[in-house]
Amino acid sequence: MKSPPLLVAALLACIIVLGFNYWIASSRSVDLQNRVMELEVRVRRAAAERGAVELKKNEFQGELEKQREQIDKIQSLHSFQMENANKVYQEEKATLMNNITTNERLIHTLQDHLKELQTEYGKLQLDVYRFQKNQTNLQRKFSYDLSQCINQMKELKEQCEERINELTKKSNDVPKDKENKEASEDSKKNPQ
């Protein structure tokens, strides 16, 4: 049996459409694989940066611990100095009870010394506050960088989805155009 030429033409058109669809799907999958590779590279970079930030954070926490130890040492030294000053004050007061003016001068000098120690203590507290502020700034920067990374990943995902939607729309429009062409060719063949 001979197959009609119209059936052969339809089969050829189907084969062409299937081949074209396969070609589009394979090129699309290659593009998507390339994008996935790029995203993986970006994720690795973000993880590396995050690790670096965590290392810096750990280093800063170590430095902060050292500073706290130094503050503790200074506070113990301060209390030791205060105890020594109080001992000296008591001894001087006991020996110089007869001379009121001498006692007053000694009290004034000890009060000045106490003020100096208090100002030094205030400076140390200010240093502690600055270190804590620096730590919160680093934490804010880390959270900001992390949110920026997440936002960039979301934008890339949205761009990928938009491109996929555009490609699917284009691939859906192509078969309609071919059907219109085949219908016009059929109408041309029928009058002949």
XYZ file of N, CA and C in Angstrom:
576
model
N 0.840 -1.204 0.000
C 0.000 0.000 0.000
C 0.869 1.245 0.000
N 0.416 2.169 -0.735
C 1.109 3.461 -0.752
C 0.458 4.382 0.278
N 1.299 5.037 1.048
C 0.744 5.989 2.020
C 0.502 7.317 1.322
N -0.574 7.949 1.658
C -0.864 9.235 1.004
C 0.214 10.275 1.353
N 0.459 11.172 0.443
C 1.506 12.178 0.673
C 1.189 13.101 1.855
N -0.077 13.293 2.118
C -0.451 14.147 3.236
C -0.043 13.509 4.563
N -0.227 12.193 4.655
C 0.160 11.471 5.871
C 1.692 11.511 6.046
N 2.406 11.344 4.962
C 3.872 11.420 5.017
C 4.319 12.817 5.455
N 3.672 13.829 4.899
C 4.015 15.210 5.257
C 3.721 15.466 6.730
N 2.581 14.936 7.213
C 2.227 15.118 8.622
C 3.243 14.422 9.522
N 3.649 13.200 9.144
C 4.658 12.480 9.938
C 5.994 13.233 9.959
N 6.366 13.753 8.782
C 7.609 14.532 8.727
C 7.516 15.789 9.601
N 6.364 16.445 9.572
C 6.172 17.647 10.391
C 6.258 17.291 11.875
N 5.639 16.145 12.245
C 5.706 15.712 13.650
C 7.150 15.427 14.061
N 7.890 14.756 13.187
C 9.297 14.455 13.481
C 10.099 15.737 13.635
N 9.844 16.707 12.771
C 10.559 17.989 12.848
C 10.210 18.702 14.157
N 8.921 18.715 14.514
C 8.491 19.379 15.745
C 9.119 18.694 16.958
N 9.094 17.349 16.950
C 9.699 16.615 18.071
C 11.207 16.878 18.163
N 11.886 16.910 17.042
C 13.327 17.203 17.031
C 13.609 18.606 17.530
N 12.780 19.569 17.073
C 12.958 20.946 17.521
C 12.715 21.062 19.025
N 11.666 20.400 19.515
C 11.383 20.421 20.963
C 12.515 19.776 21.755
N 13.056 18.672 21.236
C 14.176 18.016 21.918
C 15.401 18.936 21.953
N 15.652 19.602 20.836
C 16.787 20.531 20.779
C 16.607 21.676 21.789
N 15.391 22.244 21.879
C 15.113 23.334 22.821
C 15.280 22.839 24.254
N 14.722 21.653 24.540
C 14.805 21.115 25.902
C 16.256 20.846 26.298
N 17.050 20.311 25.368
C 18.448 20.018 25.718
C 19.238 21.306 25.928
N 19.006 22.322 25.074
C 19.719 23.588 25.265
C 19.281 24.261 26.560
N 17.988 24.153 26.876
C 17.493 24.727 28.116
C 18.112 24.015 29.317
N 18.213 22.698 29.247
C 18.798 21.970 30.372
C 20.281 22.309 30.535
N 20.998 22.520 29.439
C 22.406 22.919 29.527
C 22.515 24.289 30.183
N 21.636 25.217 29.780
C 21.643 26.553 30.398
C 21.349 26.470 31.884
N 20.356 25.668 32.232
C 20.008 25.527 33.642
C 21.153 24.889 34.435
N 21.835 23.912 33.847
C 22.976 23.300 34.535
C 24.093 24.316 34.754
N 24.310 25.175 33.747
C 25.332 26.221 33.906
C 24.946 27.186 35.026
N 23.668 27.546 35.077
C 23.218 28.455 36.133
C 23.332 27.798 37.498
N 23.007 26.525 37.569
C 23.139 25.808 38.836
C 24.600 25.793 39.278
N 25.516 25.579 38.342
C 26.947 25.585 38.678
C 27.365 26.966 39.202
N 26.881 28.044 38.539
C 27.211 29.385 38.998
C 26.673 29.640 40.403
N 25.440 29.195 40.640
C 24.859 29.380 41.966
C 25.633 28.598 43.021
N 26.078 27.385 42.675
C 26.869 26.601 43.618
C 28.184 27.297 43.943
N 28.806 27.886 42.920
C 30.057 28.619 43.149
C 29.795 29.804 44.079
N 28.685 30.502 43.843
C 28.365 31.645 44.706
C 28.077 31.204 46.131
N 27.389 30.090 46.261
C 27.095 29.576 47.606
C 28.391 29.198 48.313
N 29.317 28.574 47.584
C 30.609 28.221 48.194
C 31.363 29.470 48.639
N 31.333 30.503 47.775
C 32.004 31.747 48.152
C 31.363 32.346 49.396
N 30.021 32.348 49.417
C 29.325 32.898 50.583
C 29.668 32.103 51.838
N 29.764 30.769 51.700
C 30.122 29.943 52.862
C 31.549 30.258 53.319
N 32.445 30.456 52.354
C 33.829 30.787 52.714
C 33.887 32.138 53.426
N 33.138 33.117 52.907
C 33.111 34.421 53.551
C 32.505 34.320 54.946
N 31.483 33.515 55.058
C 30.856 33.334 56.364
C 31.857 32.699 57.337
N 32.610 31.713 56.857
C 33.630 31.095 57.711
C 34.676 32.112 58.141
N 35.067 32.990 57.211
C 36.055 34.019 57.557
C 35.493 34.967 58.608
N 34.222 35.323 58.446
C 33.595 36.211 59.429
C 33.525 35.528 60.790
N 33.212 34.235 60.791
C 33.159 33.512 62.061
C 34.550 33.420 62.708
N 35.582 33.236 61.870
C 36.947 33.225 62.422
C 37.287 34.573 63.051
N 36.925 35.638 62.345
C 37.185 36.966 62.896
C 36.413 37.165 64.188
N 35.177 36.676 64.190
C 34.358 36.795 65.399
C 35.011 36.041 66.555
N 35.506 34.818 66.271
C 36.172 34.034 67.318
C 37.435 34.736 67.815
N 38.197 35.313 66.867
C 39.387 36.049 67.266
C 39.026 37.238 68.164
N 37.963 37.934 67.740
C 37.535 39.087 68.528
C 37.076 38.652 69.912
N 36.375 37.526 69.993
C 35.935 37.037 71.295
C 37.145 36.652 72.157
N 38.174 36.076 71.536
C 39.398 35.775 72.270
C 40.050 37.044 72.809
N 40.112 38.065 71.946
C 40.676 39.329 72.391
C 39.832 39.932 73.513
N 38.522 39.786 73.382
C 37.637 40.308 74.407
C 37.852 39.591 75.734
N 38.065 38.279 75.659
C 38.363 37.526 76.884
C 39.675 37.997 77.515
N 40.676 38.233 76.660
C 41.946 38.745 77.183
C 41.743 40.098 77.863
N 40.938 40.946 77.208
C 40.672 42.262 77.797
C 39.940 42.128 79.126
N 38.991 41.188 79.178
C 38.275 40.978 80.443
C 39.227 40.490 81.542
N 40.136 39.588 81.157
C 41.121 39.130 82.138
C 41.990 40.294 82.626
N 42.384 41.145 81.686
C 43.174 42.303 82.077
C 42.379 43.224 83.001
N 41.079 43.378 82.678
C 40.229 44.222 83.527
C 40.120 43.621 84.926
N 39.954 42.284 84.972
C 39.890 41.625 86.276
C 41.187 41.837 87.057
N 42.320 41.708 86.358
C 43.600 41.932 87.028
C 43.703 43.367 87.532
N 43.275 44.288 86.687
C 43.341 45.700 87.082
C 42.411 45.971 88.259
N 41.223 45.343 88.231
C 40.302 45.533 89.347
C 40.867 44.940 90.640
N 41.505 43.763 90.526
C 42.114 43.184 91.733
C 43.263 44.063 92.217
N 44.038 44.592 91.261
C 45.109 45.515 91.640
C 44.531 46.763 92.288
N 43.430 47.227 91.723
C 42.768 48.415 92.276
C 42.294 48.146 93.704
N 41.670 46.977 93.914
C 41.203 46.654 95.272
C 42.392 46.487 96.220
N 43.465 45.886 95.696
C 44.683 45.753 96.526
C 45.238 47.128 96.886
N 45.274 48.007 95.898
C 45.758 49.356 96.150
C 44.847 50.094 97.126
N 43.529 49.857 96.979
C 42.588 50.496 97.902
C 42.798 49.982 99.326
N 43.010 48.678 99.446
C 43.261 48.120 100.776
C 44.545 48.684 101.365
N 45.561 48.752 100.514
C 46.820 49.339 100.988
C 46.638 50.792 101.396
N 45.885 51.513 100.595
C 45.643 52.922 100.916
C 44.874 53.050 102.222
N 43.893 52.186 102.391
C 43.136 52.221 103.649
C 44.021 51.872 104.850
N 44.902 50.880 104.684
C 45.824 50.533 105.778
C 46.730 51.707 106.131
N 47.270 52.301 105.069
C 48.138 53.463 105.304
C 47.358 54.560 105.993
N 46.136 54.757 105.525
C 45.296 55.805 106.121
C 45.039 55.525 107.597
N 44.727 54.278 107.927
C 44.449 53.940 109.329
C 45.703 54.100 110.190
N 46.832 53.648 109.649
C 48.068 53.791 110.414
C 48.431 55.256 110.621
N 48.295 56.017 109.575
C 48.606 57.447 109.689
C 47.643 58.142 110.637
N 46.394 57.754 110.572
C 45.393 58.369 111.444
C 45.669 58.047 112.908
N 46.063 56.776 113.169
C 46.350 56.384 114.562
C 47.573 57.115 115.101
N 48.595 57.272 114.253
C 49.825 57.918 114.728
C 49.712 59.437 114.744
N 48.843 60.000 113.934
C 48.795 61.460 113.828
C 47.483 62.029 114.375
N 46.921 61.393 115.377
C 45.674 61.892 115.965
C 45.868 63.268 116.615
N 47.058 63.533 117.123
C 47.298 64.803 117.804
C 47.330 65.971 116.828
N 47.775 65.712 115.610
C 47.926 66.798 114.653
C 46.782 66.737 113.644
N 45.736 67.532 113.847
C 44.533 67.499 113.005
C 44.833 67.992 111.596
N 45.640 68.990 111.487
C 45.932 69.532 110.159
C 46.665 68.504 109.291
N 47.561 67.750 109.913
C 48.296 66.727 109.168
C 47.350 65.636 108.707
N 46.419 65.293 109.597
C 45.424 64.282 109.210
C 44.554 64.760 108.046
N 44.163 65.987 108.075
C 43.324 66.525 106.993
C 44.081 66.503 105.653
N 45.361 66.888 105.717
C 46.157 66.832 104.480
C 46.259 65.395 103.947
N 46.474 64.478 104.850
C 46.557 63.075 104.429
C 45.236 62.597 103.832
N 44.136 63.003 104.465
C 42.822 62.620 103.935
C 42.625 63.200 102.542
N 43.027 64.438 102.352
C 42.885 65.065 101.028
C 43.714 64.337 99.969
N 44.948 63.998 100.357
C 45.781 63.271 99.374
C 45.188 61.907 99.042
N 44.678 61.234 100.079
C 44.064 59.925 99.811
C 42.796 60.063 98.968
N 42.036 61.118 99.208
C 40.829 61.336 98.399
C 41.189 61.633 96.948
N 42.231 62.399 96.756
C 42.692 62.668 95.382
C 43.126 61.377 94.697
N 43.854 60.572 95.455
C 44.293 59.281 94.911
C 43.085 58.402 94.571
N 42.092 58.429 95.439
C 40.868 57.659 95.185
C 40.161 58.176 93.935
N 40.125 59.485 93.770
C 39.515 60.058 92.567
C 40.257 59.623 91.305
N 41.577 59.631 91.386
C 42.359 59.180 90.243
C 42.067 57.720 89.920
N 42.012 56.909 90.971
C 41.699 55.494 90.749
C 40.289 55.325 90.183
N 39.366 56.155 90.663
C 38.005 56.079 90.140
C 37.945 56.524 88.682
N 38.705 57.561 88.345
C 38.731 57.983 86.937
C 39.365 56.896 86.067
N 40.419 56.250 86.570
C 41.006 55.135 85.824
C 40.006 53.998 85.673
N 39.271 53.749 86.749
C 38.239 52.701 86.687
C 37.148 53.078 85.676
N 36.775 54.363 85.653
C 35.788 54.823 84.668
C 36.307 54.662 83.244
N 37.603 54.954 83.054
C 38.189 54.757 81.726
C 38.161 53.291 81.325
N 38.450 52.432 82.271
C 38.402 50.996 81.972
C 36.983 50.558 81.633
N 36.005 51.089 82.359
C 34.616 50.755 82.029
C 34.246 51.262 80.646
N 34.754 52.443 80.287
C 34.503 52.981 78.946
C 35.139 52.089 77.884
N 36.343 51.581 78.170
C 36.989 50.648 77.229
C 36.156 49.380 77.063
N 35.621 48.876 78.170
C 34.768 47.683 78.098
C 33.542 47.976 77.238
N 32.955 49.130 77.433
C 31.781 49.514 76.635
C 32.136 49.596 75.156
N 33.293 50.165 74.847
C 33.707 50.259 73.437
C 33.919 48.880 72.826
N 34.533 47.973 73.584
C 34.723 46.616 73.068
C 33.387 45.936 72.828
N 32.452 46.119 73.740
C 31.127 45.517 73.558
C 30.423 46.132 72.350
N 30.583 47.429 72.173
C 29.969 48.108 71.026
C 30.571 47.591 69.729
N 31.886 47.423 69.696
C 32.533 46.865 68.507
C 32.014 45.462 68.207
N 31.806 44.684 69.265
C 31.286 43.328 69.052
C 29.884 43.377 68.449
N 29.022 44.259 68.963
C 27.667 44.360 68.390
C 27.725 44.870 66.954
N 28.659 45.783 66.648
C 28.794 46.259 65.267
C 29.207 45.129 64.341
N 30.132 44.291 64.795
C 30.539 43.145 63.974
C 29.390 42.174 63.766
N 28.602 41.962 64.814
C 27.450 41.067 64.671
C 26.434 41.649 63.694
N 26.208 42.960 63.770
C 25.279 43.594 62.819
C 25.791 43.470 61.398
N 27.082 43.701 61.224
C 27.652 43.590 59.880
C 27.506 42.171 59.346
N 27.756 41.185 60.214
C 27.611 39.791 59.791
C 26.176 39.487 59.379
N 25.184 39.950 60.190
C 23.788 39.681 59.842
C 23.400 40.431 58.573
N 23.945 41.661 58.363
C 23.646 42.405 57.149
C 24.215 41.686 55.921
N 25.472 41.228 56.014
C 26.075 40.492 54.890
C 25.295 39.223 54.578
N 24.850 38.544 55.631
C 24.075 37.311 55.431
C 22.754 37.617 54.750
N 22.070 38.703 55.164
C 20.799 39.041 54.531
C 21.016 39.479 53.086
N 22.124 40.180 52.796
C 22.433 40.570 51.420
C 22.624 39.330 50.550
N 23.331 38.357 51.079
C 23.573 37.116 50.338
C 22.255 36.403 50.049
N 21.384 36.339 51.052
C 20.089 35.677 50.870
C 19.261 36.420 49.838
N 19.280 37.753 49.881
C 18.526 38.544 48.911
C 19.046 38.323 47.492
N 20.360 38.249 47.339
C 20.930 38.008 46.018
C 20.537 36.637 45.492
N 20.522 35.651 46.386
C 20.113 34.308 45.956
C 18.641 34.301 45.541
N 17.797 35.045 46.261
C 16.385 35.121 45.892
C 16.218 35.796 44.540
N 16.973 36.881 44.322
C 16.874 37.572 43.035
C 17.316 36.673 41.890
N 18.390 35.937 42.094
C 18.854 35.019 41.050
C 17.825 33.928 40.791
N 17.193 33.459 41.829
C 16.158 32.431 41.672
C 14.983 32.986 40.882
N 14.575 34.226 41.218
C 13.463 34.836 40.492
C 13.816 35.053 39.022
N 15.057 35.475 38.754
C 15.476 35.659 37.371
C 15.455 34.344 36.607
N 15.912 33.277 37.266
C 15.888 31.958 36.623
C 14.450 31.543 36.319
N 13.555 31.765 37.282
C 12.167 31.374 37.066
C 11.540 32.195 35.942
N 11.872 33.488 35.883
C 11.331 34.322 34.798
C 11.849 33.843 33.445
N 13.098 33.499 33.360
C 13.653 33.017 32.096
C 13.034 31.680 31.687
N 12.817 30.836 32.677
C 12.177 29.545 32.392
C 10.763 29.775 31.881
N 10.047 30.718 32.523
C 8.682 31.019 32.078
C 8.685 31.577 30.662
N 9.654 32.448 30.352
C 9.739 33.000 29.001
C 10.019 31.904 27.981
N 10.928 31.006 28.322
C 11.255 29.916 27.392
C 10.065 28.991 27.192
N 9.318 28.727 28.275
C 8.143 27.849 28.124
C 7.081 28.546 27.279
N 6.917 29.865 27.456
C 5.960 30.594 26.618
C 6.377 30.551 25.157
N 7.677 30.726 24.916
C 8.160 30.679 23.535
C 7.973 29.305 22.933
N 8.232 28.284 23.728
C 8.083 26.923 23.204
C 6.616 26.583 22.979
N 5.717 27.177 23.752
C 4.282 26.951 23.538
C 3.792 27.721 22.323
N 4.376 28.882 22.033
C 3.963 29.685 20.885
C 4.434 29.072 19.574
N 5.553 28.388 19.562
C 6.124 27.823 18.334
C 5.205 26.772 17.712
N 4.627 25.809 18.453
C 3.753 24.824 17.814
C 2.495 25.467 17.228
N 1.966 26.528 17.860
C 0.785 27.197 17.325
C 1.091 27.811 15.966
N 2.267 28.426 15.841
C 2.661 29.030 14.570
C 2.777 27.961 13.491
N 3.305 26.798 13.827
C 3.459 25.713 12.848
C 2.107 25.178 12.421
N 1.169 25.079 13.358
C -0.170 24.607 13.012
C -0.839 25.590 12.064
N -0.659 26.879 12.282
C -1.226 27.894 11.393
C -0.616 27.788 9.996
N 0.686 27.535 9.931
C 1.342 27.382 8.633
C 0.833 26.140 7.918
N 0.665 25.042 8.635
C 0.176 23.802 8.025
C -1.250 23.987 7.523
N -2.058 24.693 8.266
C -3.440 24.934 7.835
C -3.454 25.771 6.568
N -2.596 26.776 6.477
C -2.554 27.604 5.278
C -2.025 26.797 4.090
N -1.072 25.895 4.332
C -0.570 25.060 3.250
C -1.632 24.066 2.782
N -2.425 23.552 3.722
C -3.523 22.628 3.344
C -4.558 23.352 2.493
N -4.859 24.600 2.849
C -5.862 25.340 2.093
C -5.341 25.657 0.685
N -4.047 25.833 0.559
C -3.468 26.084 -0.758
C -3.483 24.820 -1.622
N -3.249 23.653 -0.986
C -3.199 22.399 -1.713
C -4.578 21.935 -2.156
N -5.599 22.172 -1.372
C -6.950 21.698 -1.683
C -7.489 22.298 -2.982
N -7.393 23.583 -3.269
C -7.913 24.101 -4.539
C -7.183 23.495 -5.728
N -5.894 23.198 -5.560
C -5.174 22.650 -6.691
C -5.639 21.238 -6.963
